């Protein structure tokens, strides 16, 4: 008789998709008196299925939060930085309060700075620009933590070493849905806990000879990928993770099921 191993689970955000007008209108009516727009709706919809599925470390948000960040930035117009960067965090704090009311300590995923796709037309100096946008993100994430979230996932299109060096912290997790070996190496220089799918495991095991690795979060794990990871790490160093882009109610429930492994 095999022994059941139950791995912890965590989320890296979700992309619920744009609702039809009827669904959005009904949701807004039910949230009168609070900040209730498309972004707050998507935040709610990204989190609710995770709570229902009992994800261990739920994470609201996703790349769709780009619009919320852009509307909160000072010095940016039509995707161009035209003045000194700043940020008004009022609406972001309102969003955070609504998330924390649903699940205390929830994490929140945001697009990484480069994924905002802002063109710098003001600083005209790469180092100054990176310092400015990193400073804005530190302000945003500090405000969110002060409002009660556990931390932030930064979803990347690519691993930008400058961003990772400036922003990697215990409560900031850089996540790229489909990293290549070069991206993984860049990340592992600064982050000891990484999230990868089964196709990246060989590269991670190889890179672990060069960089300290404390934990692997297996994205969309299956029995084979769990077994392979257990041959390199102890069970308490392994989690099962997910990033939902479709059919989230069934996705998160399935993910929780995959976290039970029969040894």
CSV table of C-alpha atoms in Angstrom, one decimal:
chain,number,residue,atom,x,y,z
A,1,UNK,CA,0.0,0.0,0.0
A,2,UNK,CA,1.5,3.4,-1.0
A,3,UNK,CA,1.7,6.4,1.2
A,4,UNK,CA,-0.2,9.5,0.3
A,5,UNK,CA,1.8,12.7,0.2
A,6,UNK,CA,-0.2,16.0,0.3
A,7,UNK,CA,1.8,18.9,-1.0
A,8,UNK,CA,0.9,22.5,-0.2
A,9,UNK,CA,-0.6,24.7,-3.0
A,10,UNK,CA,-0.3,28.3,-4.0
A,11,UNK,CA,-1.5,30.5,-6.9
A,12,UNK,CA,0.3,33.0,-9.1
A,13,UNK,CA,-2.8,34.9,-10.2
A,14,UNK,CA,-5.3,34.4,-12.9
A,15,UNK,CA,-6.7,36.0,-16.1
A,16,UNK,CA,-10.5,35.7,-15.8
A,17,UNK,CA,-11.4,37.4,-19.1
A,18,UNK,CA,-13.7,40.2,-19.9
A,19,UNK,CA,-17.3,39.5,-18.7
A,20,UNK,CA,-20.5,40.2,-20.7
A,21,UNK,CA,-22.3,43.4,-19.8
A,22,UNK,CA,-25.1,41.6,-17.9
A,23,UNK,CA,-22.7,39.8,-15.5
A,24,UNK,CA,-20.6,42.9,-14.9
A,25,UNK,CA,-23.7,45.1,-14.2
A,26,UNK,CA,-25.1,42.5,-11.8
A,27,UNK,CA,-21.8,42.4,-9.9
A,28,UNK,CA,-21.6,46.2,-9.7
A,29,UNK,CA,-25.1,46.4,-8.3
A,30,UNK,CA,-24.0,44.0,-5.6
A,31,UNK,CA,-21.0,46.1,-4.7
A,32,UNK,CA,-22.5,49.5,-4.3
A,33,UNK,CA,-20.6,51.8,-1.9
A,34,UNK,CA,-17.3,50.3,-2.9
A,35,UNK,CA,-14.9,50.8,-5.7
A,36,UNK,CA,-16.6,48.7,-8.4
A,37,UNK,CA,-15.3,48.8,-11.9
A,38,UNK,CA,-14.0,46.2,-14.4
A,39,UNK,CA,-10.7,45.8,-12.6
A,40,UNK,CA,-12.2,45.3,-9.2
A,41,UNK,CA,-14.6,42.8,-10.8
A,42,UNK,CA,-11.7,40.8,-12.3
A,43,UNK,CA,-9.8,40.9,-9.0
A,44,UNK,CA,-12.9,39.4,-7.3
A,45,UNK,CA,-13.3,36.8,-10.0
A,46,UNK,CA,-9.6,35.8,-10.0
A,47,UNK,CA,-9.8,35.1,-6.2
A,48,UNK,CA,-13.2,33.6,-5.6
A,49,UNK,CA,-12.5,30.2,-7.3
A,50,UNK,CA,-9.2,29.8,-5.4
A,51,UNK,CA,-11.0,30.3,-2.1
A,52,UNK,CA,-13.7,27.8,-3.1
A,53,UNK,CA,-11.0,25.3,-4.1
A,54,UNK,CA,-9.1,25.9,-0.8
A,55,UNK,CA,-5.8,26.9,-2.4
A,56,UNK,CA,-3.2,27.2,0.4
A,57,UNK,CA,-1.8,30.5,-0.6
A,58,UNK,CA,-4.3,32.2,-2.9
A,59,UNK,CA,-3.3,35.1,-5.2
A,60,UNK,CA,-5.7,37.5,-6.8
A,61,UNK,CA,-4.8,39.6,-9.7
A,62,UNK,CA,-2.9,39.0,-12.9
A,63,UNK,CA,-1.6,40.9,-16.0
A,64,UNK,CA,-5.0,42.6,-16.2
A,65,UNK,CA,-3.9,44.8,-13.3
A,66,UNK,CA,-1.8,46.7,-15.8
A,67,UNK,CA,-4.7,49.2,-16.4
A,68,UNK,CA,-5.1,49.8,-12.7
A,69,UNK,CA,-1.4,50.6,-12.3
A,70,UNK,CA,-1.3,52.8,-15.4
A,71,UNK,CA,-4.3,54.9,-14.2
A,72,UNK,CA,-2.6,55.3,-10.8
A,73,UNK,CA,0.7,56.5,-12.2
A,74,UNK,CA,1.7,60.2,-12.1
A,75,UNK,CA,3.9,61.4,-15.0
A,76,UNK,CA,2.6,58.9,-17.6
A,77,UNK,CA,0.3,59.7,-20.5
A,78,UNK,CA,-0.8,57.3,-23.3
A,79,UNK,CA,1.9,54.8,-22.3
A,80,UNK,CA,4.6,57.4,-22.3
A,81,UNK,CA,6.6,58.7,-19.3
A,82,UNK,CA,6.5,62.5,-19.9
A,83,UNK,CA,7.4,63.7,-16.4
A,84,UNK,CA,8.9,62.5,-13.1
A,85,UNK,CA,7.2,59.3,-12.0
A,86,UNK,CA,4.9,59.1,-9.0
A,87,UNK,CA,1.9,57.1,-8.0
A,88,UNK,CA,-1.4,57.7,-6.2
A,89,UNK,CA,-2.2,54.5,-4.4
A,90,UNK,CA,-5.8,55.3,-3.2
A,91,UNK,CA,-7.7,53.0,-5.6
A,92,UNK,CA,-5.0,50.3,-5.3
A,93,UNK,CA,-5.5,50.4,-1.5
A,94,UNK,CA,-9.3,50.1,-2.0
A,95,UNK,CA,-8.8,47.1,-4.2
A,96,UNK,CA,-6.5,45.5,-1.6
A,97,UNK,CA,-9.0,46.1,1.2
A,98,UNK,CA,-11.7,44.3,-0.8
A,99,UNK,CA,-9.4,41.3,-1.4
A,100,UNK,CA,-8.3,41.1,2.3
A,101,UNK,CA,-12.0,41.2,3.3
A,102,UNK,CA,-12.4,38.0,1.3
A,103,UNK,CA,-9.2,36.3,2.5
A,104,UNK,CA,-6.8,37.6,5.0
A,105,UNK,CA,-3.2,37.5,3.9
A,106,UNK,CA,-4.0,36.9,0.3
A,107,UNK,CA,-1.3,37.6,-2.3
A,108,UNK,CA,-1.8,39.8,-5.3
A,109,UNK,CA,-0.3,39.4,-8.8
A,110,UNK,CA,0.8,42.4,-10.9
A,111,UNK,CA,2.5,42.7,-14.2
A,112,UNK,CA,6.2,43.2,-13.7
A,113,UNK,CA,7.4,46.8,-14.6
A,114,UNK,CA,8.6,45.9,-18.1
A,115,UNK,CA,5.1,44.4,-18.8
A,116,UNK,CA,3.5,47.8,-18.4
A,117,UNK,CA,5.1,48.6,-21.8
A,118,UNK,CA,5.8,52.3,-20.8
A,119,UNK,CA,8.0,54.2,-23.2
A,120,UNK,CA,10.4,56.6,-21.4
A,121,UNK,CA,10.4,60.0,-23.0
A,122,UNK,CA,11.4,62.0,-19.9
A,123,UNK,CA,14.5,60.5,-18.1
A,124,UNK,CA,16.5,59.7,-21.2
A,125,UNK,CA,18.7,57.6,-19.0
A,126,UNK,CA,18.2,53.9,-18.6
A,127,UNK,CA,19.5,53.7,-15.0
A,128,UNK,CA,17.4,56.7,-13.9
A,129,UNK,CA,14.3,55.2,-15.6
A,130,UNK,CA,14.8,51.8,-13.9
A,131,UNK,CA,15.3,53.4,-10.5
A,132,UNK,CA,12.1,55.5,-11.0
A,133,UNK,CA,9.8,52.6,-12.0
A,134,UNK,CA,11.3,50.3,-9.3
A,135,UNK,CA,10.6,53.1,-6.8
A,136,UNK,CA,7.0,53.3,-7.9
A,137,UNK,CA,6.6,49.5,-7.6
A,138,UNK,CA,8.1,49.5,-4.1
A,139,UNK,CA,5.5,52.2,-3.1
A,140,UNK,CA,2.6,50.2,-4.6
A,141,UNK,CA,3.6,47.0,-3.0
A,142,UNK,CA,4.3,48.6,0.4
A,143,UNK,CA,0.9,50.2,0.3
A,144,UNK,CA,-0.7,46.8,-0.5
A,145,UNK,CA,1.1,45.0,2.3
A,146,UNK,CA,0.2,47.8,4.8
A,147,UNK,CA,-3.4,47.2,3.7
A,148,UNK,CA,-3.1,43.5,4.6
A,149,UNK,CA,-1.9,41.3,1.7
A,150,UNK,CA,0.8,38.8,2.2
A,151,UNK,CA,2.9,39.7,-0.7
A,152,UNK,CA,3.1,40.3,-4.5
A,153,UNK,CA,3.7,38.1,-7.5
A,154,UNK,CA,5.2,40.0,-10.4
A,155,UNK,CA,4.3,38.3,-13.7
A,156,UNK,CA,7.0,38.6,-16.3
A,157,UNK,CA,7.2,38.4,-20.1
A,158,UNK,CA,11.0,38.0,-19.6
A,159,UNK,CA,13.3,38.0,-16.7
A,160,UNK,CA,14.8,41.5,-16.4
A,161,UNK,CA,17.9,41.3,-14.1
A,162,UNK,CA,17.7,45.0,-13.2
A,163,UNK,CA,14.0,44.6,-12.0
A,164,UNK,CA,14.8,41.4,-10.1
A,165,UNK,CA,17.8,42.9,-8.4
A,166,UNK,CA,15.8,46.0,-7.4
A,167,UNK,CA,12.6,44.3,-6.3
A,168,UNK,CA,13.2,40.7,-5.2
A,169,UNK,CA,12.3,40.3,-1.6
A,170,UNK,CA,10.8,37.6,0.7
A,171,UNK,CA,7.3,38.9,0.0
A,172,UNK,CA,7.9,39.5,-3.8
A,173,UNK,CA,7.9,36.6,-6.1
A,174,UNK,CA,8.9,36.8,-9.8
A,175,UNK,CA,7.0,34.5,-12.0
A,176,UNK,CA,7.4,33.8,-15.7
A,177,UNK,CA,4.8,31.4,-17.1
A,178,UNK,CA,7.1,29.7,-19.6
A,179,UNK,CA,10.8,30.6,-18.8
A,180,UNK,CA,13.7,29.4,-20.9
A,181,UNK,CA,17.1,28.3,-19.3
A,182,UNK,CA,18.6,31.8,-19.6
A,183,UNK,CA,15.6,33.3,-17.8
A,184,UNK,CA,15.8,30.7,-15.1
A,185,UNK,CA,19.5,31.4,-14.5
A,186,UNK,CA,18.8,35.1,-14.3
A,187,UNK,CA,16.1,34.5,-11.7
A,188,UNK,CA,18.0,32.0,-9.6
A,189,UNK,CA,20.8,34.5,-9.1
A,190,UNK,CA,18.4,36.5,-6.9
A,191,UNK,CA,15.4,34.3,-5.9
A,192,UNK,CA,15.8,31.0,-4.1
A,193,UNK,CA,12.2,29.8,-4.6
A,194,UNK,CA,11.1,29.4,-8.2
A,195,UNK,CA,8.0,28.3,-10.0
A,196,UNK,CA,8.4,26.1,-13.1
A,197,UNK,CA,6.5,23.6,-15.2
A,198,UNK,CA,7.6,20.0,-15.8
A,199,UNK,CA,9.3,21.1,-19.1
A,200,UNK,CA,11.8,23.3,-17.2
A,201,UNK,CA,12.8,20.8,-14.5
A,202,UNK,CA,15.9,19.5,-16.2
A,203,UNK,CA,17.2,23.0,-16.5
A,204,UNK,CA,16.4,23.8,-12.9
A,205,UNK,CA,18.1,20.7,-11.6
A,206,UNK,CA,21.2,21.6,-13.6
A,207,UNK,CA,21.2,25.2,-12.5
A,208,UNK,CA,20.9,24.1,-8.9
A,209,UNK,CA,24.5,23.1,-9.1
A,210,UNK,CA,25.4,26.8,-9.5
A,211,UNK,CA,22.7,28.5,-7.4
A,212,UNK,CA,21.1,27.8,-4.0
A,213,UNK,CA,17.6,26.4,-4.4
A,214,UNK,CA,15.3,26.3,-1.4
A,215,UNK,CA,12.0,25.4,-3.0
A,216,UNK,CA,10.4,24.5,-6.3
A,217,UNK,CA,6.7,25.2,-7.0
A,218,UNK,CA,5.6,22.9,-9.7
A,219,UNK,CA,3.1,24.6,-12.0
A,220,UNK,CA,0.4,22.3,-13.2
A,221,UNK,CA,2.1,19.4,-11.6
A,222,UNK,CA,1.4,15.7,-12.4
A,223,UNK,CA,2.6,12.5,-10.8
A,224,UNK,CA,5.7,12.3,-13.0
A,225,UNK,CA,6.9,15.8,-12.3
A,226,UNK,CA,6.3,15.4,-8.6
A,227,UNK,CA,8.3,12.1,-8.5
A,228,UNK,CA,11.2,13.7,-10.4
A,229,UNK,CA,11.3,16.7,-8.1
A,230,UNK,CA,11.2,14.4,-5.0
A,231,UNK,CA,14.4,12.8,-6.3
A,232,UNK,CA,16.1,16.1,-5.8
A,233,UNK,CA,14.3,17.9,-2.9
A,234,UNK,CA,12.6,17.0,0.3
A,235,UNK,CA,8.8,17.1,0.3
A,236,UNK,CA,8.7,20.3,2.4
A,237,UNK,CA,10.7,22.0,-0.3
A,238,UNK,CA,8.0,21.3,-3.0
A,239,UNK,CA,4.7,22.9,-3.6
A,240,UNK,CA,2.1,22.7,-6.4
A,241,UNK,CA,1.3,26.0,-8.1
A,242,UNK,CA,-1.0,27.4,-10.7
A,243,UNK,CA,-1.7,30.4,-13.0
A,244,UNK,CA,-5.2,30.1,-14.5
A,245,UNK,CA,-6.0,31.6,-17.9
A,246,UNK,CA,-9.2,29.6,-18.6
A,247,UNK,CA,-12.0,27.7,-16.8
A,248,UNK,CA,-10.8,28.7,-13.4
A,249,UNK,CA,-13.4,27.0,-11.2
A,250,UNK,CA,-12.4,23.6,-12.5
A,251,UNK,CA,-8.7,24.6,-12.9
A,252,UNK,CA,-8.1,25.3,-9.2
A,253,UNK,CA,-10.1,22.3,-8.0
A,254,UNK,CA,-8.0,20.1,-10.3
A,255,UNK,CA,-4.8,21.6,-9.1
A,256,UNK,CA,-5.7,20.9,-5.5
A,257,UNK,CA,-6.4,17.3,-6.5
A,258,UNK,CA,-3.0,17.0,-8.3
A,259,UNK,CA,-1.2,18.0,-5.0
A,260,UNK,CA,-2.0,14.6,-3.5
A,261,UNK,CA,0.7,12.1,-4.6
A,262,UNK,CA,0.7,8.4,-4.0
A,263,UNK,CA,4.3,7.4,-3.2
